[in-house]
Amino acid sequence: MAQSRTLQGVDWITIFLGFILLIFGIMNVYSVQHDLGMKQMLWAGLGMVMIFGLMVISNNNRNFFETNSVVIYAISILLLAGVLVVGKEINGAKAWYRIGSLSLQPAEFAKISTALLIANLLNHSNSHLRDLKTLGQILLIMLIPISLIMLQPDLGSVIIFCSFCIPLYREGLNPVLIFIPIIGLVLFLISIVQIPFYVLLIFGFIILFIVLLINAFYYSHDIEEWVYGVMIGLCFFFILIIVSSYLVSNLSEETRESFGHLYPSRSLFFSDPIRFNVNLFGFLGILLSATPVILYKIDKRKEVMNSPFKINSGFKTDILTTSAIISTIALLFVMTLSFISPIVFEKLPKHQKERVMVLYEGEGKYRDTSGYNLLYAKTAIGSGELTGKGYLQGTVKQGRFVPEQQTDYIFATVGEEWGFLGSVGVVILYALFIARIYYLAESHTNVFVRFYGYSVASILFFHFFINIAMVMGLFPTVGIPLPFFSYGGSSLWGFTILIGIFLIIHYQHKQSLL
C-alpha cells in the first residue's frame, strides 16, 4: 500500500514516450557514426544520473526549485558571461566550455533557469501580466541571457527564447504583445527582398481592411472607438509614407546607391513609377482612413446637439485618443523597422545572408555554400520514399554528403533510412510527448508548476518544429538541435534536466495532495 502511494504522481506515459524518443535518437546517431552513437548512449546514462541527483537534492521538497530559482539563474548567467572569456570558439560562435573531450554549452541550461525564475516571479507576484512592472521584470530576466548569447553569437538559442510567449500567454499576456514580434519578423524578411514602400502600403491596407471589417460586423461602443482611433493612426501612417518618399527622392544619388536595393537608384519624382504609385496609393489610404473618422465625428456631433442634455462622455474620447496614439506609435515602429531591415541585412556576414536568401531563391543557387547542407538533406529525405532504405543502409549518409548530419541535420537520416512512414511516426511521437507535458502542466493550479510545465513543452516544440522546418528548407539554417536525436552532451543533458525537473515537481505536488 505504501509502495503504491509512493508511485502515485509518477507519470509513466511521459517517461515511456521520452525513452522511445531517446532510444530511437541514439539509434540514428549510431547509424551516422558508430562511435558517436556509443558516446550519445554514455551522455544519456549520465543524464539519468543527473536526474537522480536532482531527486536526492530536492529531497521531496516540492518548493526546492522554486526557492532556489534565483541561485540557479545567477549561476547560469555567470556561466554565460564566463564562456565569452574562456570559452572555445566552434563554427564561429564562442559558446562552449571545453573540458578535455567534452564541450559544454551554457545556453542550453540558461533556458531552464530562465523558465524557473519567471515561474517563481509569477507565483509570488500579486500583480498580473497586464501590469507594466511585472512585464518589465520578465523582460529583464529574458534580456540578460539573450544579450549574453547574442554576444557569442548563437542566433538559434536566442530564437528558442521566443517560446516563452506561449506560457506567458497562458498566464494572461495580451496576445497583441505576442503578435508584435511576429509581425516584426515577417516585415523584416519581406522588406529585405521587396521595396519597403510597397511593403508598408500593403501592410497599411491590410490593417485598414481588418478594422473596417471589425467595425462592420462587431458592433460595440468601445470597439468602435478603438477602430476609429486606429484609422486616425493609419492616416498619419500613409502621410508619413508619402513624406518619406519625398525625402528619399531628394537624397543624393550616392546616398541612395549606398542603401542598395532599399531605394532604387533612379529618381523618385512623380514621373517615376515607384514614386507615382507611392503617392497614388498613399492618398487613397488617407482618403479611406480619414473619411469614416470624419463621418463618425459628424454623427457624434449631431447626436450631442440633438440630445436635451448636450453632454458628451469623456470616457469614449479617452479611448479614441489612446487608440490613436498607440496605433500611431506602433505603425511608426513598423515603418522604421521596414526601412532599416535592408540596411541591417546588408551588415550581416555573407553566410548568414545566404541562409536567409535560400528561402527565396532556393538552395540550388547556393549549392556550393550555404545551400549545400539543405540540398543534400532534401536529397536524403526524398530518397527514403515511403518505407526508407533500411536501418544503417542510407547511401547519402554513407557518402558523408550532409555536414553535421549527426547534429542539426539528423532528421535527414530518419527520412532516408526510415522513409515517409518513419518520419511521420517520429512527428507523431513528438506531438504526443509535447501534448502530454502540456496536459500535465494544465492539470496544476499552482502557477509555478503550470508555467514551468508550459515552458518545457514550448521549448521542446520550438526545437522540434524549427529543426525539422530547417532541414526541409522552410526555415533558415540555424544551430537548433532536435531533442533527443541530435548528437551532443550539452543538448541531451539540457533536455533531460529540463523535463526531469518538471516531472520531479509534478510528482512532488501530486504527492502533497495525497
mmCIF file of C-alpha atoms in Angstrom, residues 7-208:
data_model
loop_
_atom_site.group_PDB
_atom_site.id
_atom_site.type_symbol
_atom_site.label_atom_id
_atom_site.label_comp_id
_atom_site.label_asym_id
_atom_site.label_seq_id
_atom_site.Cartn_x
_atom_site.Cartn_y
_atom_site.Cartn_z
ATOM 1 C CA LEU A 7 4.422 5.694 -7.062
ATOM 2 C CA GLN A 8 1.351 7.886 -7.354
ATOM 3 C CA GLY A 9 2.240 11.064 -9.203
ATOM 4 C CA VAL A 10 4.839 9.363 -11.424
ATOM 5 C CA ASP A 11 3.711 9.970 -14.996
ATOM 6 C CA TRP A 12 4.693 6.769 -16.753
ATOM 7 C CA ILE A 13 3.264 7.908 -20.088
ATOM 8 C CA THR A 14 5.675 10.851 -20.348
ATOM 9 C CA ILE A 15 8.602 8.691 -19.216
ATOM 10 C CA PHE A 16 7.695 5.966 -21.729
ATOM 11 C CA LEU A 17 7.369 8.391 -24.665
ATOM 12 C CA GLY A 18 10.604 10.124 -23.673
ATOM 13 C CA PHE A 19 12.525 6.833 -23.562
ATOM 14 C CA ILE A 20 11.217 5.819 -27.010
ATOM 15 C CA LEU A 21 12.419 9.124 -28.472
ATOM 16 C CA LEU A 22 15.759 8.816 -26.681
ATOM 17 C CA ILE A 23 16.415 5.240 -27.846
ATOM 18 C CA PHE A 24 15.370 5.985 -31.432
ATOM 19 C CA GLY A 25 17.566 9.098 -31.383
ATOM 20 C CA ILE A 26 20.624 7.150 -30.210
ATOM 21 C CA MET A 27 19.981 4.571 -32.924
ATOM 22 C CA ASN A 28 20.050 7.273 -35.619
ATOM 23 C CA VAL A 29 23.209 8.901 -34.257
ATOM 24 C CA TYR A 30 24.809 5.433 -34.215
ATOM 25 C CA SER A 31 23.743 4.976 -37.824
ATOM 26 C CA VAL A 32 25.541 8.177 -38.851
ATOM 27 C CA GLN A 33 28.706 7.411 -36.877
ATOM 28 C CA HIS A 34 29.068 4.380 -34.621
ATOM 29 C CA ASP A 35 31.474 5.903 -32.085
ATOM 30 C CA LEU A 36 29.249 8.978 -31.641
ATOM 31 C CA GLY A 37 26.271 6.712 -31.042
ATOM 32 C CA MET A 38 28.147 4.985 -28.213
ATOM 33 C CA LYS A 39 29.083 8.373 -26.749
ATOM 34 C CA GLN A 40 25.473 9.517 -27.019
ATOM 35 C CA MET A 41 24.470 6.458 -25.012
ATOM 36 C CA LEU A 42 27.014 7.462 -22.368
ATOM 37 C CA TRP A 43 25.667 11.041 -22.282
ATOM 38 C CA ALA A 44 22.151 9.633 -21.868
ATOM 39 C CA GLY A 45 23.275 7.477 -18.935
ATOM 40 C CA LEU A 46 24.951 10.444 -17.264
ATOM 41 C CA GLY A 47 21.757 12.455 -17.821
ATOM 42 C CA MET A 48 19.796 9.815 -15.893
ATOM 43 C CA VAL A 49 22.354 10.084 -13.080
ATOM 44 C CA MET A 50 21.851 13.859 -13.035
ATOM 45 C CA ILE A 51 18.100 13.421 -12.690
ATOM 46 C CA PHE A 52 18.615 11.004 -9.813
ATOM 47 C CA GLY A 53 20.938 13.558 -8.209
ATOM 48 C CA LEU A 54 18.289 16.271 -8.520
ATOM 49 C CA MET A 55 15.757 13.967 -6.897
ATOM 50 C CA VAL A 56 18.119 13.418 -3.966
ATOM 51 C CA ILE A 57 18.991 17.107 -3.628
ATOM 52 C CA SER A 58 15.358 18.230 -3.725
ATOM 53 C CA ASN A 59 14.691 15.599 -1.015
ATOM 54 C CA ASN A 60 10.909 15.572 -1.521
ATOM 55 C CA ASN A 61 10.828 19.349 -1.007
ATOM 56 C CA ARG A 62 8.276 20.469 -3.567
ATOM 57 C CA ASN A 63 9.470 24.086 -3.289
ATOM 58 C CA PHE A 64 13.171 23.313 -3.776
ATOM 59 C CA PHE A 65 13.469 24.513 -7.377
ATOM 60 C CA GLU A 66 11.173 27.468 -6.737
ATOM 61 C CA THR A 67 13.122 28.579 -3.670
ATOM 62 C CA ASN A 68 16.483 28.226 -5.392
ATOM 63 C CA SER A 69 15.446 29.602 -8.792
ATOM 64 C CA VAL A 70 17.329 32.875 -8.195
ATOM 65 C CA VAL A 71 20.546 30.999 -7.376
ATOM 66 C CA ILE A 72 20.140 28.699 -10.383
ATOM 67 C CA TYR A 73 19.533 31.706 -12.635
ATOM 68 C CA ALA A 74 22.565 33.571 -11.251
ATOM 69 C CA ILE A 75 24.825 30.557 -11.867
ATOM 70 C CA SER A 76 23.609 30.223 -15.461
ATOM 71 C CA ILE A 77 24.261 33.934 -16.096
ATOM 72 C CA LEU A 78 27.800 33.604 -14.692
ATOM 73 C CA LEU A 79 28.400 30.620 -16.971
ATOM 74 C CA LEU A 80 27.126 32.596 -19.987
ATOM 75 C CA ALA A 81 29.392 35.526 -19.121
ATOM 76 C CA GLY A 82 32.379 33.239 -18.467
ATOM 77 C CA VAL A 83 32.120 31.486 -21.815
ATOM 78 C CA LEU A 84 32.751 34.817 -23.552
ATOM 79 C CA VAL A 85 36.112 34.979 -21.779
ATOM 80 C CA VAL A 86 37.402 31.405 -21.570
ATOM 81 C CA GLY A 87 35.081 29.625 -23.988
ATOM 82 C CA LYS A 88 36.142 27.750 -27.102
ATOM 83 C CA GLU A 89 35.029 29.035 -30.492
ATOM 84 C CA ILE A 90 33.278 26.415 -32.637
ATOM 85 C CA ASN A 91 31.707 27.221 -36.031
ATOM 86 C CA GLY A 92 32.169 30.954 -35.483
ATOM 87 C CA ALA A 93 30.453 31.045 -32.065
ATOM 88 C CA LYS A 94 32.246 31.285 -28.724
ATOM 89 C CA ALA A 95 29.542 29.343 -26.918
ATOM 90 C CA TRP A 96 31.215 26.258 -25.421
ATOM 91 C CA TYR A 97 33.369 25.378 -22.446
ATOM 92 C CA ARG A 98 35.907 22.763 -23.425
ATOM 93 C CA ILE A 99 36.803 20.255 -20.669
ATOM 94 C CA GLY A 100 39.003 17.574 -22.210
ATOM 95 C CA SER A 101 36.955 15.924 -24.940
ATOM 96 C CA LEU A 102 33.685 17.282 -23.504
ATOM 97 C CA SER A 103 32.127 20.522 -24.738
ATOM 98 C CA LEU A 104 29.528 22.190 -22.516
ATOM 99 C CA GLN A 105 27.148 24.838 -23.866
ATOM 100 C CA PRO A 106 25.726 27.011 -21.036
ATOM 101 C CA ALA A 107 22.943 28.431 -23.256
ATOM 102 C CA GLU A 108 21.148 25.065 -23.006
ATOM 103 C CA PHE A 109 20.867 25.461 -19.243
ATOM 104 C CA ALA A 110 20.031 29.183 -19.370
ATOM 105 C CA LYS A 111 16.634 28.287 -20.851
ATOM 106 C CA ILE A 112 15.889 26.134 -17.791
ATOM 107 C CA SER A 113 16.950 28.754 -15.253
ATOM 108 C CA THR A 114 15.003 31.489 -17.065
ATOM 109 C CA ALA A 115 11.840 29.377 -17.022
ATOM 110 C CA LEU A 116 12.267 28.652 -13.300
ATOM 111 C CA LEU A 117 12.826 32.295 -12.331
ATOM 112 C CA ILE A 118 9.882 33.640 -14.368
ATOM 113 C CA ALA A 119 7.684 30.896 -12.880
ATOM 114 C CA ASN A 120 8.829 31.923 -9.399
ATOM 115 C CA LEU A 121 8.128 35.599 -10.133
ATOM 116 C CA LEU A 122 4.603 34.910 -11.370
ATOM 117 C CA ASN A 123 3.817 32.600 -8.471
ATOM 118 C CA HIS A 124 4.842 35.165 -5.856
ATOM 119 C CA SER A 125 3.704 38.307 -7.643
ATOM 120 C CA ASN A 126 0.483 39.951 -6.583
ATOM 121 C CA SER A 127 0.228 41.589 -9.990
ATOM 122 C CA HIS A 128 -0.628 40.033 -13.327
ATOM 123 C CA LEU A 129 0.831 40.041 -16.815
ATOM 124 C CA ARG A 130 -1.106 43.152 -17.795
ATOM 125 C CA ASP A 131 0.888 45.078 -15.195
ATOM 126 C CA LEU A 132 3.811 47.013 -16.695
ATOM 127 C CA LYS A 133 6.073 46.388 -13.700
ATOM 128 C CA THR A 134 5.657 42.611 -13.943
ATOM 129 C CA LEU A 135 6.194 42.699 -17.708
ATOM 130 C CA GLY A 136 9.326 44.801 -17.210
ATOM 131 C CA GLN A 137 10.759 42.321 -14.704
ATOM 132 C CA ILE A 138 10.055 39.372 -17.001
ATOM 133 C CA LEU A 139 11.569 41.222 -19.954
ATOM 134 C CA LEU A 140 14.718 41.936 -17.915
ATOM 135 C CA ILE A 141 15.001 38.290 -16.844
ATOM 136 C CA MET A 142 14.902 37.263 -20.504
ATOM 137 C CA LEU A 143 17.054 40.055 -21.931
ATOM 138 C CA ILE A 144 20.097 39.328 -19.732
ATOM 139 C CA PRO A 145 20.719 35.785 -21.060
ATOM 140 C CA ILE A 146 19.593 36.780 -24.576
ATOM 141 C CA SER A 147 22.135 39.629 -24.662
ATOM 142 C CA LEU A 148 24.960 37.364 -23.479
ATOM 143 C CA ILE A 149 24.009 34.682 -26.012
ATOM 144 C CA MET A 150 23.915 37.271 -28.815
ATOM 145 C CA LEU A 151 27.498 38.231 -27.949
ATOM 146 C CA GLN A 152 28.645 34.644 -28.639
ATOM 147 C CA PRO A 153 26.780 34.831 -31.140
ATOM 148 C CA ASP A 154 24.228 31.991 -31.124
ATOM 149 C CA LEU A 155 21.111 33.044 -33.035
ATOM 150 C CA GLY A 156 19.497 29.607 -32.670
ATOM 151 C CA SER A 157 19.405 29.745 -28.869
ATOM 152 C CA VAL A 158 18.045 33.300 -28.968
ATOM 153 C CA ILE A 159 15.154 32.186 -31.191
ATOM 154 C CA ILE A 160 14.234 29.475 -28.654
ATOM 155 C CA PHE A 161 13.653 32.157 -26.016
ATOM 156 C CA CYS A 162 10.632 33.229 -28.111
ATOM 157 C CA SER A 163 8.975 30.009 -26.893
ATOM 158 C CA PHE A 164 8.220 31.735 -23.578
ATOM 159 C CA CYS A 165 5.442 33.628 -25.379
ATOM 160 C CA ILE A 166 3.233 30.515 -25.116
ATOM 161 C CA PRO A 167 3.384 30.035 -21.305
ATOM 162 C CA LEU A 168 3.153 33.802 -20.803
ATOM 163 C CA TYR A 169 0.022 33.875 -22.964
ATOM 164 C CA ARG A 170 -1.415 31.039 -20.858
ATOM 165 C CA GLU A 171 -0.884 33.148 -17.737
ATOM 166 C CA GLY A 172 -2.657 36.191 -19.197
ATOM 167 C CA LEU A 173 -0.239 38.011 -21.509
ATOM 168 C CA ASN A 174 -2.037 40.231 -24.018
ATOM 169 C CA PRO A 175 -1.869 38.398 -27.371
ATOM 170 C CA VAL A 176 -1.149 41.704 -29.119
ATOM 171 C CA LEU A 177 2.273 41.708 -27.427
ATOM 172 C CA ILE A 178 2.932 38.269 -28.938
ATOM 173 C CA PHE A 179 1.914 39.254 -32.463
ATOM 174 C CA ILE A 180 4.103 42.367 -32.471
ATOM 175 C CA PRO A 181 7.443 40.459 -32.696
ATOM 176 C CA ILE A 182 5.892 38.006 -35.182
ATOM 177 C CA ILE A 183 4.759 40.861 -37.418
ATOM 178 C CA GLY A 184 8.167 42.463 -36.996
ATOM 179 C CA LEU A 185 9.938 39.282 -38.116
ATOM 180 C CA VAL A 186 7.655 38.900 -41.146
ATOM 181 C CA LEU A 187 8.190 42.531 -42.182
ATOM 182 C CA PHE A 188 11.943 42.140 -41.749
ATOM 183 C CA LEU A 189 12.054 39.078 -44.009
ATOM 184 C CA ILE A 190 9.828 40.688 -46.658
ATOM 185 C CA SER A 191 11.495 44.109 -46.630
ATOM 186 C CA ILE A 192 14.933 42.689 -47.430
ATOM 187 C CA VAL A 193 13.729 41.447 -50.808
ATOM 188 C CA GLN A 194 10.946 43.919 -51.645
ATOM 189 C CA ILE A 195 10.847 47.715 -51.849
ATOM 190 C CA PRO A 196 9.856 48.840 -48.297
ATOM 191 C CA PHE A 197 7.434 51.468 -49.668
ATOM 192 C CA TYR A 198 5.333 48.737 -51.282
ATOM 193 C CA VAL A 199 5.577 46.528 -48.200
ATOM 194 C CA LEU A 200 4.326 49.350 -45.977
ATOM 195 C CA LEU A 201 1.474 50.261 -48.317
ATOM 196 C CA ILE A 202 0.257 46.658 -48.432
ATOM 197 C CA PHE A 203 0.591 46.380 -44.652
ATOM 198 C CA GLY A 204 -1.393 49.603 -44.155
ATOM 199 C CA PHE A 205 -4.228 48.466 -46.420
ATOM 200 C CA ILE A 206 -4.385 45.078 -44.666
ATOM 201 C CA ILE A 207 -4.786 46.793 -41.279
ATOM 202 C CA LEU A 208 -7.375 49.169 -42.760
#
